[in-house]
Amino acid sequence: MYATAFLDLPALQSASGTVTLPGSKSISNRVLLLSALSQGTTVVHDLLDSDDTRVMLAALRQLGCGVDVQGTTVTIDGLGGQLQHHNAIEFFMGNAGTAMRPLTAALAVLGGDFTLKGVPRMHERPIGDLVDALRLLGCSIDYLGNEGFPPLRIGQPTLQLDAPIRVRGDVSSQFLTALLMALPLASASQNIVIDVVGELISKPYIDITLNLLARYGIAVQREGWQRFTIPQGSRYQSPGHIHVEADASSASYFIALGAIAQGTGIRIQGVGAESIQGDIRFMDAAAAMGAHITSGANWLEIKRGAWPLRGITLDCNHIPDAAMTLAVMALYADAPTTLNNIASWRVKETDRIAAMATECRKLGAQIEEGADWLRIHPLPQGQWQRASIHTYDDHRVAMCFSLAAFNPDQVPVRIEDPQCVAKTFPDYFEALFSVAKAPQHNIPVICVDGPTASGKGTLASQVAQQLGYHYLDSGALYRVTAYAALQAGLDLAHDEDPIAALARHLPVRFEGDQIWLANSNVSEAIRTEEAGMNASKVSVLPKVRTALVALQHSFRRLPGLVADGRDMGTVIFPDAALKVFLTADAAQRAQRRHKQLISKGFSVTLEGLRADLEARDARDASRSVAPLKPAQDAVSLDNSSLSIEASVQQVLTWWQSKQAF
Ligand code: DC
């Protein structure tokens, strides 16, 4: 996840490859409960790993259900409608509404001695309408705290199922879902009829419930959205295997990506044409705009079809969330696009009509808006502007506008507060970068160089962190090369060819601040003074330097790179947009190094260190291979009297002035 203040997306050009999207929460928890109630074993694939699903899994284990979790594949041994344990069980539901409501209903119908509680916030979330409905059909439920709210105590029911069961539909569709999932357990001797009182909200979610019930053998008959009948003799039967769909709204960004970007296409794994989520209909809208889409049960493949895209006019009431993505696609169209019937956008995370209009205008587009509609005019080549996109703490605004980075004018796009995507898709940008490609020269590089102990490593890694960029510690590559050479029994002074051969295919991996050589963690081993001396020896071998070039270039990946080391700005990334030459006077550097070494338990003297540093400076500056010298276009930063924060700030200020948004 990018927890930076902003994320600059370089101009992107193409996209190809496969993305796996996170699973849908509502489907995950329904599937777990239905599997538990069924006869037989169910293997659930691609389950979402979240607080809500963990709560449900814990409750199912308490009920004696066999639960085996292997990553996102979970095997449930169903109870077959018979509880193994029903005495005095206390369930902790956290703040998981998708677990609390359906479990309450199922347990109340099955009967036992159960207490259900949660975090304080859960005890403020209403459950009275569900409890009322359950009591009317003979369930025994008591409030242990406030009337109408958890915690609850559940006992043995005396079921009365002859008259229709009435439940309110205008507060939460979860109450109806809970009854629909619980009552098949009581349908042995009669039909069960549920009447919805009031207008039913969130109908697509009831559709999800009905669809899943059908997969588990329960064919609910529906009359409009008012009456639901569970046929007599309904029994839960495991489907054997079931795949939890990826979130269809999240899929819209990658469907759009496939339609916009050049490349061999995007494959979305985990959600497909047979999706039971309402937002999957986004694919029809995208196809109408020109996307070329093929699909299977749980995958989609999208390629560019019509280009430019076609402008459309669409009633978006059925896909309110995903339709936002159409607004950004519309910038790449040949005619205006009008999105109608989107009044609900006004009352979402932010006023989404205003937000989409404002941010599209920043890109240079002409936008018209009304109370419940939005018209987006195409943004032709030559008119795209660099924009810093405000995201209004709205995950969808952030994800939508990342698609503007494919603009034909190759201007970068800044996304403010990128971590707002965590609401539904924490790794959205990582997923985007895994398939999107930019020409190398568009991927920004900042180089930091300077004499030994100037603090360049610290500065570079902190700048990288602030910008969400990758970090290349090129010195570490020389250290690892020397280490690997010694391991292989090579002579650092004389075995130039074999060391270069080894460096060319160095199996080095950086994970956070840990460095791996093949399967061993060498982070500590390469940080000793001796490892530094050895690195210095291999770093003067020209063939070794050449052998490491490709590896260093490979660090230039989206969204950007901060590289530290002596030839970064001169040899490896001569086109870097910003090159910083960091210096500090020898006395300061000696003091810093002294502190560092003392804290590691080495006994050294300040005078000795200073003499060493000055000698090393002289040697470094005069050595024939990769001498220490600033690149011609480097800016100098003397940090003798600057804190690390102040130095980082200075570099960021220079960077901002180069990247004016
Ligand atoms: O920055 P460091 O101490 O980890 O570097 C280890 C050695 O490698 C040091 O002697 C300088 C050398 N080096 C180099 O020659 N070229 C680089 N790009 C980085 C480091």
XYZ file of C-alpha atoms and ligand atoms in Angstrom:
681
model
C 0.000 0.000 0.000
C 1.225 3.520 -0.745
C 0.992 5.537 2.463
C 2.639 8.592 0.894
C 1.175 12.102 0.735
C 0.827 11.737 -3.022
C 1.755 9.302 -5.741
C 3.032 10.579 -9.082
C 2.094 8.309 -11.939
C 4.442 8.739 -14.882
C 2.812 8.753 -18.288
C 1.912 5.138 -18.993
C 1.828 3.591 -22.425
C 0.645 0.006 -22.454
C -0.664 -2.706 -20.203
C -0.570 -6.463 -20.501
C -0.884 -9.349 -18.107
C -3.042 -10.894 -15.446
C -4.433 -9.356 -12.279
C -6.077 -11.174 -9.412
C -8.447 -8.923 -7.524
C -9.425 -9.188 -3.862
C -12.572 -11.178 -3.151
C -15.988 -9.780 -2.400
C -16.714 -9.521 1.306
C -20.452 -10.123 1.051
C -19.979 -13.262 -0.974
C -17.190 -14.587 1.284
C -19.195 -14.596 4.488
C -22.384 -15.914 2.893
C -20.449 -18.793 1.350
C -18.817 -19.694 4.668
C -22.122 -19.907 6.503
C -23.895 -21.800 3.716
C -21.016 -24.288 3.530
C -21.245 -24.805 7.284
C -24.990 -25.453 7.150
C -24.707 -27.887 4.251
C -24.403 -31.593 4.021
C -20.922 -32.459 2.736
C -17.521 -30.874 2.360
C -17.072 -27.593 0.517
C -13.773 -26.271 -0.770
C -14.037 -22.488 -0.893
C -11.539 -20.899 -3.266
C -10.284 -17.292 -3.251
C -11.837 -16.379 0.072
C -11.265 -12.784 1.124
C -8.930 -12.501 4.098
C -10.408 -9.767 6.266
C -11.594 -9.113 9.802
C -15.144 -10.087 8.897
C -14.226 -13.455 7.428
C -11.929 -14.278 10.340
C -14.801 -13.679 12.763
C -17.061 -16.019 10.792
C -14.422 -18.755 10.591
C -13.849 -18.614 14.350
C -17.585 -18.944 15.008
C -17.885 -21.931 12.667
C -15.029 -23.677 14.480
C -16.808 -23.093 17.796
C -19.864 -24.818 16.357
C -17.795 -27.895 15.643
C -17.468 -27.338 11.940
C -14.293 -28.674 10.356
C -12.356 -25.668 9.051
C -9.052 -25.973 7.217
C -7.466 -22.741 5.997
C -4.716 -22.945 3.354
C -4.086 -19.373 2.219
C -7.205 -18.269 0.376
C -8.498 -21.829 0.001
C -10.685 -22.940 2.895
C -12.242 -26.366 3.333
C -15.414 -26.559 5.410
C -16.906 -29.811 6.671
C -20.599 -28.991 6.801
C -22.826 -29.655 9.779
C -25.698 -30.896 7.618
C -28.175 -28.706 9.455
C -27.324 -30.401 12.781
C -25.264 -28.571 15.362
C -22.498 -30.617 16.974
C -22.155 -28.266 19.929
C -25.072 -26.314 21.278
C -24.379 -25.788 24.904
C -23.346 -22.472 26.378
C -21.212 -21.114 23.568
C -20.160 -17.477 23.582
C -19.392 -16.010 20.155
C -17.340 -12.880 19.634
C -18.438 -11.104 16.445
C -16.029 -8.152 16.500
C -17.602 -5.498 14.282
C -18.606 -7.894 11.523
C -22.200 -7.186 10.490
C -21.962 -9.763 7.700
C -21.281 -12.404 10.367
C -23.552 -11.159 13.190
C -26.870 -10.960 11.343
C -26.912 -14.293 9.483
C -25.424 -16.225 12.405
C -28.049 -14.827 14.756
C -30.800 -16.039 12.473
C -29.273 -19.464 11.812
C -28.515 -20.135 15.484
C -31.931 -18.925 16.591
C -33.652 -21.326 14.179
C -31.399 -24.265 15.087
C -31.617 -23.549 18.832
C -29.146 -23.991 21.701
C -27.607 -21.857 24.415
C -25.647 -19.145 22.673
C -24.403 -15.668 23.486
C -23.393 -13.326 20.669
C -21.436 -10.184 21.432
C -19.008 -7.841 19.707
C -16.924 -4.701 20.052
C -18.666 -1.648 21.599
C -19.518 -0.308 18.137
C -21.283 -3.595 17.298
C -23.476 -3.038 20.358
C -24.652 0.237 18.759
C -25.678 -1.371 15.470
C -29.419 -2.164 15.328
C -30.657 -5.744 15.078
C -34.196 -5.232 16.460
C -36.059 -5.758 13.177
C -34.372 -9.116 12.680
C -34.983 -10.182 16.276
C -38.657 -9.142 15.990
C -39.098 -11.258 12.882
C -37.354 -14.244 14.485
C -39.390 -13.966 17.685
C -42.610 -13.937 15.673
C -41.724 -17.306 14.245
C -41.032 -18.714 17.685
C -37.314 -18.131 18.264
C -36.082 -17.455 21.769
C -33.857 -14.363 21.790
C -33.091 -12.027 24.709
C -31.259 -8.741 24.754
C -28.409 -8.775 27.265
C -27.781 -5.034 26.995
C -29.944 -2.445 25.308
C -33.258 -3.412 23.748
C -32.805 -3.701 19.980
C -29.023 -4.175 20.022
C -26.442 -6.895 20.657
C -25.305 -8.626 22.820
C -27.930 -11.355 22.462
C -28.771 -14.605 24.218
C -30.324 -17.348 22.093
C -32.272 -20.347 23.430
C -34.442 -23.189 22.089
C -37.198 -22.168 19.665
C -40.774 -23.374 19.332
C -41.196 -22.718 15.651
C -44.514 -21.444 14.253
C -44.118 -21.279 10.513
C -47.675 -21.418 9.204
C -48.246 -17.700 8.798
C -46.003 -15.583 6.539
C -42.990 -14.098 8.315
C -42.811 -10.335 8.049
C -39.532 -8.439 7.948
C -38.733 -4.811 7.269
C -36.838 -4.246 4.039
C -36.105 -0.562 4.316
C -33.419 -0.561 7.053
C -30.912 -3.165 5.939
C -31.202 -5.885 3.331
C -29.026 -7.982 5.661
C -32.099 -8.833 7.776
C -33.831 -10.423 4.813
C -30.600 -12.150 3.780
C -30.271 -13.577 7.301
C -33.805 -15.017 7.226
C -33.403 -16.391 3.726
C -30.283 -18.258 4.812
C -31.674 -19.515 8.140
C -35.181 -20.644 7.252
C -34.383 -23.469 4.831
C -33.236 -25.232 8.027
C -36.859 -25.240 9.204
C -38.606 -26.104 5.947
C -38.927 -29.871 6.455
C -42.695 -29.956 6.725
C -44.010 -26.813 5.079
C -43.357 -23.991 2.670
C -41.977 -20.915 4.393
C -43.164 -17.522 3.228
C -41.349 -14.246 3.971
C -43.102 -10.941 3.324
C -41.081 -7.765 3.045
C -42.630 -4.749 4.743
C -41.740 -1.437 3.118
C -39.639 -0.839 0.012
C -36.716 -3.279 -0.178
C -33.355 -1.512 -0.388
C -30.110 -2.857 -1.891
C -31.842 -5.396 -4.143
C -28.590 -6.499 -5.854
C -27.454 -7.846 -2.478
C -30.605 -9.957 -2.161
C -29.850 -11.197 -5.652
C -26.438 -12.331 -4.425
C -28.114 -14.194 -1.553
C -30.652 -15.897 -3.836
C -27.946 -16.876 -6.292
C -25.789 -18.416 -3.611
C -28.762 -20.228 -2.074
C -29.458 -21.769 -5.477
C -25.871 -23.028 -5.675
C -26.414 -24.728 -2.317
C -29.616 -26.408 -3.458
C -32.240 -23.939 -2.210
C -34.576 -22.660 -4.934
C -36.309 -19.665 -3.387
C -39.382 -18.469 -5.300
C -39.665 -14.723 -5.533
C -42.742 -12.589 -6.266
C -41.411 -9.182 -7.140
C -39.323 -7.968 -4.220
C -42.230 -8.376 -1.787
C -42.679 -12.092 -1.149
C -40.136 -14.927 -0.967
C -41.093 -18.588 -0.588
C -38.752 -21.361 0.542
C -40.222 -24.619 -0.746
C -41.049 -27.414 1.673
C -38.255 -29.954 2.047
C -35.438 -27.582 1.040
C -32.063 -28.968 2.137
C -28.624 -27.450 1.992
C -26.325 -29.456 -0.217
C -22.653 -28.592 -0.700
C -21.712 -27.637 -4.259
C -18.330 -29.360 -3.659
C -16.177 -26.474 -4.815
C -17.103 -22.821 -4.942
C -15.124 -19.790 -6.067
C -15.590 -16.498 -4.277
C -15.793 -13.872 -6.942
C -13.416 -10.972 -7.010
C -15.035 -7.632 -6.373
C -16.800 -6.553 -9.556
C -16.495 -2.829 -8.823
C -12.723 -3.239 -8.443
C -12.703 -5.052 -11.776
C -14.034 -1.957 -13.558
C -10.622 -0.229 -13.402
C -8.914 -3.120 -15.105
C -11.665 -3.537 -17.676
C -11.184 0.144 -18.483
C -7.414 -0.328 -18.506
C -7.711 -3.079 -21.111
C -9.953 -0.858 -23.232
C -7.636 2.160 -23.041
C -4.107 0.820 -23.056
C -2.169 -0.645 -25.939
C -0.809 -4.103 -25.307
C -1.718 -7.748 -25.571
C -4.647 -7.387 -23.202
C -5.592 -7.664 -19.557
C -6.852 -10.830 -17.964
C -8.853 -10.451 -14.773
C -8.902 -13.539 -12.660
C -11.666 -14.153 -10.138
C -14.742 -12.515 -11.623
C -16.448 -13.202 -14.915
C -19.538 -13.172 -17.078
C -21.493 -15.331 -14.653
C -20.858 -12.960 -11.764
C -23.728 -12.485 -9.352
C -22.623 -8.948 -8.493
C -24.591 -6.095 -9.993
C -21.505 -4.081 -10.967
C -20.423 -6.768 -13.436
C -22.787 -5.072 -15.925
C -20.073 -2.451 -16.221
C -18.620 -4.771 -18.853
C -21.590 -4.051 -21.160
C -21.026 -0.318 -20.831
C -17.304 -0.730 -21.480
C -18.069 -2.886 -24.523
C -20.486 -0.223 -25.797
C -17.613 2.248 -25.573
C -15.440 -0.078 -27.645
C -13.708 -2.517 -25.276
C -13.202 -5.968 -26.714
C -14.170 -8.370 -23.941
C -14.150 -12.148 -23.772
C -15.124 -13.992 -20.646
C -15.454 -17.256 -18.841
C -17.250 -18.166 -15.645
C -14.693 -16.455 -13.444
C -12.352 -14.575 -15.731
C -12.459 -11.689 -18.173
C -10.084 -10.704 -20.931
C -10.114 -7.188 -22.234
C -8.362 -5.715 -25.234
C -8.555 -2.440 -26.999
C -11.344 -2.601 -29.580
C -12.615 0.658 -31.017
C -10.017 3.425 -30.744
C -10.691 6.165 -29.938
C -13.434 4.843 -27.684
C -17.041 5.660 -28.565
C -19.013 8.224 -26.590
C -22.206 6.781 -25.073
C -25.335 7.904 -23.247
C -26.247 5.576 -20.411
C -28.684 5.252 -17.526
C -26.243 4.200 -14.789
C -28.699 3.413 -12.024
C -27.806 -0.286 -12.069
C -24.029 0.278 -11.741
C -23.654 3.410 -9.628
C -20.153 2.671 -8.318
C -18.563 1.246 -11.427
C -20.042 3.979 -13.621
C -17.521 6.469 -12.238
C -14.914 4.611 -14.255
C -16.841 5.450 -17.445
C -16.276 9.141 -16.771
C -12.508 8.748 -17.164
C -12.860 6.387 -20.139
C -14.972 9.108 -21.753
C -11.924 11.384 -21.956
C -10.533 8.961 -24.548
C -13.717 8.881 -26.654
C -14.617 10.347 -30.045
C -17.830 12.034 -28.852
C -19.330 13.237 -25.574
C -20.516 10.693 -22.992
C -23.565 11.369 -20.838
C -24.062 9.447 -17.602
C -27.676 9.708 -16.452
C -29.592 8.792 -13.305
C -26.601 9.091 -10.976
C -28.198 11.169 -8.193
C -26.857 8.679 -5.629
C -23.318 9.881 -6.480
C -24.126 13.085 -4.600
C -24.439 11.264 -1.266
C -21.576 8.764 -1.404
C -18.108 9.085 0.197
C -18.102 12.563 -1.309
C -20.299 14.396 -3.832
C -19.006 12.243 -6.654
C -20.593 14.257 -9.460
C -18.837 17.401 -8.270
C -15.607 15.513 -7.622
C -15.469 13.858 -11.040
C -16.320 17.142 -12.772
C -13.718 19.159 -10.856
C -10.903 16.677 -11.338
C -11.667 16.021 -15.027
C -11.557 19.791 -15.576
C -8.105 19.898 -13.966
C -6.939 17.519 -16.688
C -8.212 20.005 -19.256
C -11.584 18.440 -20.069
C -14.839 20.217 -20.714
C -17.541 18.914 -18.362
C -21.236 19.654 -17.920
C -23.125 18.521 -14.852
C -26.688 18.460 -13.561
C -28.438 17.332 -10.423
C -28.289 13.700 -11.498
C -26.169 13.611 -14.649
C -22.689 14.272 -15.947
C -21.476 14.920 -19.490
C -17.809 14.430 -20.325
C -16.370 15.788 -23.546
C -13.408 13.985 -25.098
C -9.995 15.403 -24.308
C -8.004 15.479 -27.547
C -4.256 15.103 -27.886
C -2.472 18.361 -27.235
C -4.882 19.475 -24.522
C -4.076 17.232 -21.559
C -2.660 19.060 -18.575
C -0.593 17.833 -15.655
C -2.958 17.603 -12.726
C -2.757 16.887 -9.051
C -5.937 14.887 -8.426
C -7.637 15.533 -5.117
C -9.233 12.269 -3.945
C -11.739 13.384 -1.266
C -10.999 10.302 0.880
C -12.858 8.388 -1.833
C -11.123 5.195 -3.010
C -12.994 5.243 -6.308
C -11.853 8.734 -7.282
C -8.241 7.656 -6.741
C -8.574 4.457 -8.756
C -10.518 6.112 -11.612
C -8.014 8.886 -12.170
C -5.033 6.552 -12.297
C -6.391 5.748 -15.779
C -5.668 9.312 -16.882
C -1.970 8.382 -16.907
C -2.496 6.778 -20.344
C -3.061 10.182 -21.921
C -1.632 10.747 -25.402
C 0.256 13.877 -24.309
C 2.365 11.768 -21.938
C 1.848 14.044 -18.974
C 2.187 12.514 -15.525
C -0.745 12.445 -13.097
C -0.479 13.046 -9.369
C -2.882 11.135 -7.086
C -3.209 12.770 -3.674
C -3.622 10.609 -0.564
C -3.239 7.333 -2.482
C -3.884 5.203 0.598
C -7.594 6.003 0.428
C -7.845 2.966 -1.884
C -7.441 0.754 1.202
C -11.186 0.847 1.739
C -11.688 -1.849 -0.879
C -8.374 -2.492 -2.590
C -5.245 -1.787 -0.504
C -2.864 -2.981 -3.217
C -4.578 -1.276 -6.136
C -1.514 0.646 -7.318
C 0.740 -2.378 -6.950
C -1.745 -4.305 -9.124
C -1.769 -1.461 -11.650
C 2.039 -1.322 -11.785
C 2.219 -5.087 -12.221
C 0.517 -4.796 -15.635
C 1.098 -1.204 -16.769
C 4.206 -0.250 -18.677
C 5.858 3.071 -19.330
C 8.737 3.829 -21.663
C 11.952 3.748 -19.601
C 12.595 7.437 -20.157
C 9.228 8.274 -18.562
C 10.086 6.535 -15.300
C 11.691 9.180 -13.118
C 15.047 8.618 -11.444
C 16.643 10.646 -8.680
C 20.346 9.997 -8.094
C 22.158 10.666 -4.846
C 25.904 10.453 -4.698
C 28.649 11.748 -2.470
C 31.718 10.766 -0.488
C 31.724 7.992 2.021
C 29.777 8.659 5.256
C 27.987 11.673 3.772
C 24.649 10.057 4.673
C 23.613 9.439 1.070
C 22.108 6.034 1.784
C 19.860 7.387 4.506
C 18.884 10.403 2.439
C 18.150 8.367 -0.680
C 16.073 5.724 1.070
C 14.024 8.360 2.888
C 13.359 10.326 -0.287
C 12.283 7.064 -1.927
C 9.945 6.334 0.929
C 8.331 9.776 0.797
C 7.665 9.470 -2.917
C 6.686 5.783 -2.925
C 9.615 5.090 -5.269
C 11.905 2.088 -5.424
C 15.332 2.436 -3.875
C 18.605 1.192 -5.302
C 21.546 0.910 -2.941
C 24.171 0.258 -5.604
C 26.917 -0.099 -3.009
C 25.059 -3.141 -1.693
C 25.348 -4.749 -5.127
C 29.153 -4.428 -4.990
C 29.117 -5.724 -1.440
C 26.999 -8.733 -2.413
C 29.187 -9.399 -5.458
C 32.319 -9.447 -3.299
C 30.605 -11.661 -0.764
C 29.421 -14.101 -3.424
C 32.878 -14.116 -5.042
C 34.552 -15.051 -1.769
C 31.943 -17.749 -1.148
C 32.806 -19.141 -4.568
C 36.472 -19.197 -3.573
C 37.502 -16.455 -6.012
C 40.397 -14.041 -5.566
C 39.045 -10.487 -5.473
C 42.197 -8.953 -6.888
C 42.839 -11.352 -9.773
C 39.681 -13.152 -10.858
C 38.054 -10.336 -12.814
C 36.416 -12.539 -15.471
C 34.841 -15.109 -13.152
C 33.674 -12.370 -10.755
C 32.109 -10.500 -13.676
C 30.399 -13.716 -14.814
C 29.040 -14.175 -11.337
C 27.884 -10.535 -11.127
C 26.019 -10.828 -14.430
C 23.613 -13.369 -12.933
C 23.779 -12.358 -9.298
C 20.775 -13.972 -7.566
C 20.235 -10.965 -5.293
C 16.846 -9.940 -3.936
C 15.845 -6.893 -1.920
C 12.899 -7.323 0.406
C 12.280 -4.190 2.440
C 15.651 -3.531 4.074
C 16.632 -7.199 3.922
C 19.015 -8.426 1.257
C 19.003 -12.014 0.049
C 21.611 -13.863 -1.973
C 19.802 -16.900 -3.386
C 18.317 -18.412 -0.242
C 20.473 -16.803 2.409
C 19.877 -13.526 4.133
C 23.138 -11.572 3.790
C 21.909 -8.228 5.191
C 24.223 -8.383 8.197
C 27.163 -10.072 6.557
C 27.593 -7.404 3.859
C 27.457 -4.473 6.305
C 30.776 -5.094 8.046
C 33.793 -2.857 7.462
C 35.553 -5.824 5.910
C 32.690 -6.383 3.444
C 33.013 -2.689 2.522
C 36.735 -3.134 1.830
C 35.997 -6.194 -0.303
C 33.310 -4.288 -2.203
C 35.814 -1.551 -2.856
C 38.184 -4.133 -4.373
C 35.639 -5.577 -6.816
C 34.270 -2.127 -7.653
C 37.508 -1.165 -9.433
C 37.235 -4.077 -11.861
C 35.807 -2.588 -15.089
C 34.233 -5.877 -16.240
C 32.446 -6.244 -12.916
C 31.072 -2.716 -13.236
C 29.820 -3.500 -16.732
C 28.308 -6.779 -15.568
C 26.213 -4.957 -12.968
C 24.776 -2.374 -15.368
C 21.743 -4.382 -16.495
C 20.887 -5.324 -12.932
C 20.984 -1.666 -11.889
C 18.837 -0.623 -14.851
C 16.259 -3.210 -13.826
C 15.536 -1.191 -10.694
C 14.026 1.534 -12.850
C 10.433 0.431 -12.378
C 7.113 2.134 -11.873
C 6.425 4.490 -10.281
C 10.050 5.721 -9.962
C 13.513 5.178 -8.508
C 15.920 6.818 -6.111
C 19.414 5.420 -6.679
C 22.474 5.992 -4.571
C 26.062 5.366 -5.535
C 28.954 7.021 -7.223
C 28.256 6.480 -10.887
C 24.467 6.652 -10.737
C 24.176 10.066 -12.344
C 27.184 9.747 -14.636
C 27.078 6.189 -16.026
C 23.992 4.230 -14.985
C 21.202 6.827 -15.213
C 22.715 9.784 -17.067
C 19.189 10.972 -17.984
C 18.086 11.156 -14.320
C 15.857 14.158 -13.768
C 17.518 15.136 -10.507
C 21.085 14.405 -9.395
C 22.164 15.328 -5.920
C 25.788 15.389 -4.810
C 25.722 15.156 -1.047
C 28.722 16.408 0.884
C 29.655 17.154 4.442
C 32.986 18.275 5.830
C 35.381 15.545 6.853
C 35.076 16.365 10.570
C 31.294 15.921 10.456
C 31.453 12.709 8.480
C 34.095 11.294 10.820
C 31.866 12.100 13.753
C 28.834 10.399 12.178
C 30.783 7.305 11.256
C 32.302 7.272 14.765
C 28.847 7.290 16.342
C 27.677 4.566 14.024
C 30.628 2.275 14.708
C 30.622 2.856 18.476
C 26.927 1.948 18.581
C 27.786 -1.309 16.836
C 30.405 -2.013 19.499
C 33.562 -1.263 17.463
C 36.379 0.561 19.199
C 37.689 3.324 16.941
C 39.093 6.802 17.459
C 37.702 9.933 15.906
C 41.132 11.114 14.736
C 41.884 7.788 13.131
C 38.534 7.782 11.326
C 38.992 11.297 10.026
C 42.438 10.489 8.673
C 40.998 7.354 7.005
C 38.138 9.306 5.454
C 40.403 11.978 4.019
C 42.714 9.350 2.584
C 39.726 7.496 1.089
C 38.340 10.751 -0.415
C 41.668 11.386 -2.111
C 41.877 7.830 -3.397
C 38.221 7.827 -4.534
C 38.539 11.118 -6.364
C 41.672 10.087 -8.197
C 40.958 6.444 -8.983
C 40.804 5.725 -12.675
C 37.707 3.519 -12.595
C 34.478 5.327 -11.600
C 36.164 8.112 -9.664
C 34.118 10.006 -7.150
C 33.000 13.154 -8.918
C 29.693 14.946 -9.201
C 27.790 14.620 -12.472
C 27.991 17.842 -14.475
C 24.334 18.555 -13.926
C 24.305 17.578 -10.243
C 23.152 19.945 -7.538
C 25.336 20.048 -4.456
C 23.944 19.686 -0.989
C 26.275 20.254 1.929
C 24.545 18.673 4.878
C 27.292 19.366 7.475
C 24.849 21.348 9.548
C 21.548 19.916 8.302
C 19.417 17.292 9.995
C 18.374 14.280 7.932
C 14.808 15.632 7.754
C 16.046 18.990 6.485
C 18.166 17.315 3.807
C 15.244 15.137 2.708
C 13.046 18.215 2.584
C 15.562 20.061 0.439
C 15.720 17.219 -2.082
C 11.927 16.962 -2.164
C 11.667 20.703 -2.780
C 14.066 20.429 -5.715
C 12.065 17.470 -7.000
C 8.774 19.356 -6.724
C 10.211 22.225 -8.732
C 11.137 19.775 -11.502
C 7.745 18.052 -11.338
C 5.505 21.097 -11.154
C 1.863 20.060 -10.900
O 28.240 2.748 -0.441
P 28.941 1.484 0.022
O 29.856 1.719 1.164
O 27.977 0.343 0.332
O 29.815 0.998 -1.222
C 30.655 -0.133 -1.175
C 31.825 0.024 -2.140
O 31.388 -0.027 -3.492
C 32.545 1.362 -1.976
O 33.938 1.117 -2.009
C 32.145 2.168 -3.170
C 31.814 1.130 -4.215
N 30.738 1.552 -5.078
C 31.032 1.848 -6.397
O 32.157 1.738 -6.819
N 30.012 2.230 -7.235
C 28.761 2.352 -6.781
N 27.774 2.719 -7.613
C 28.459 2.088 -5.428
C 29.484 1.693 -4.595
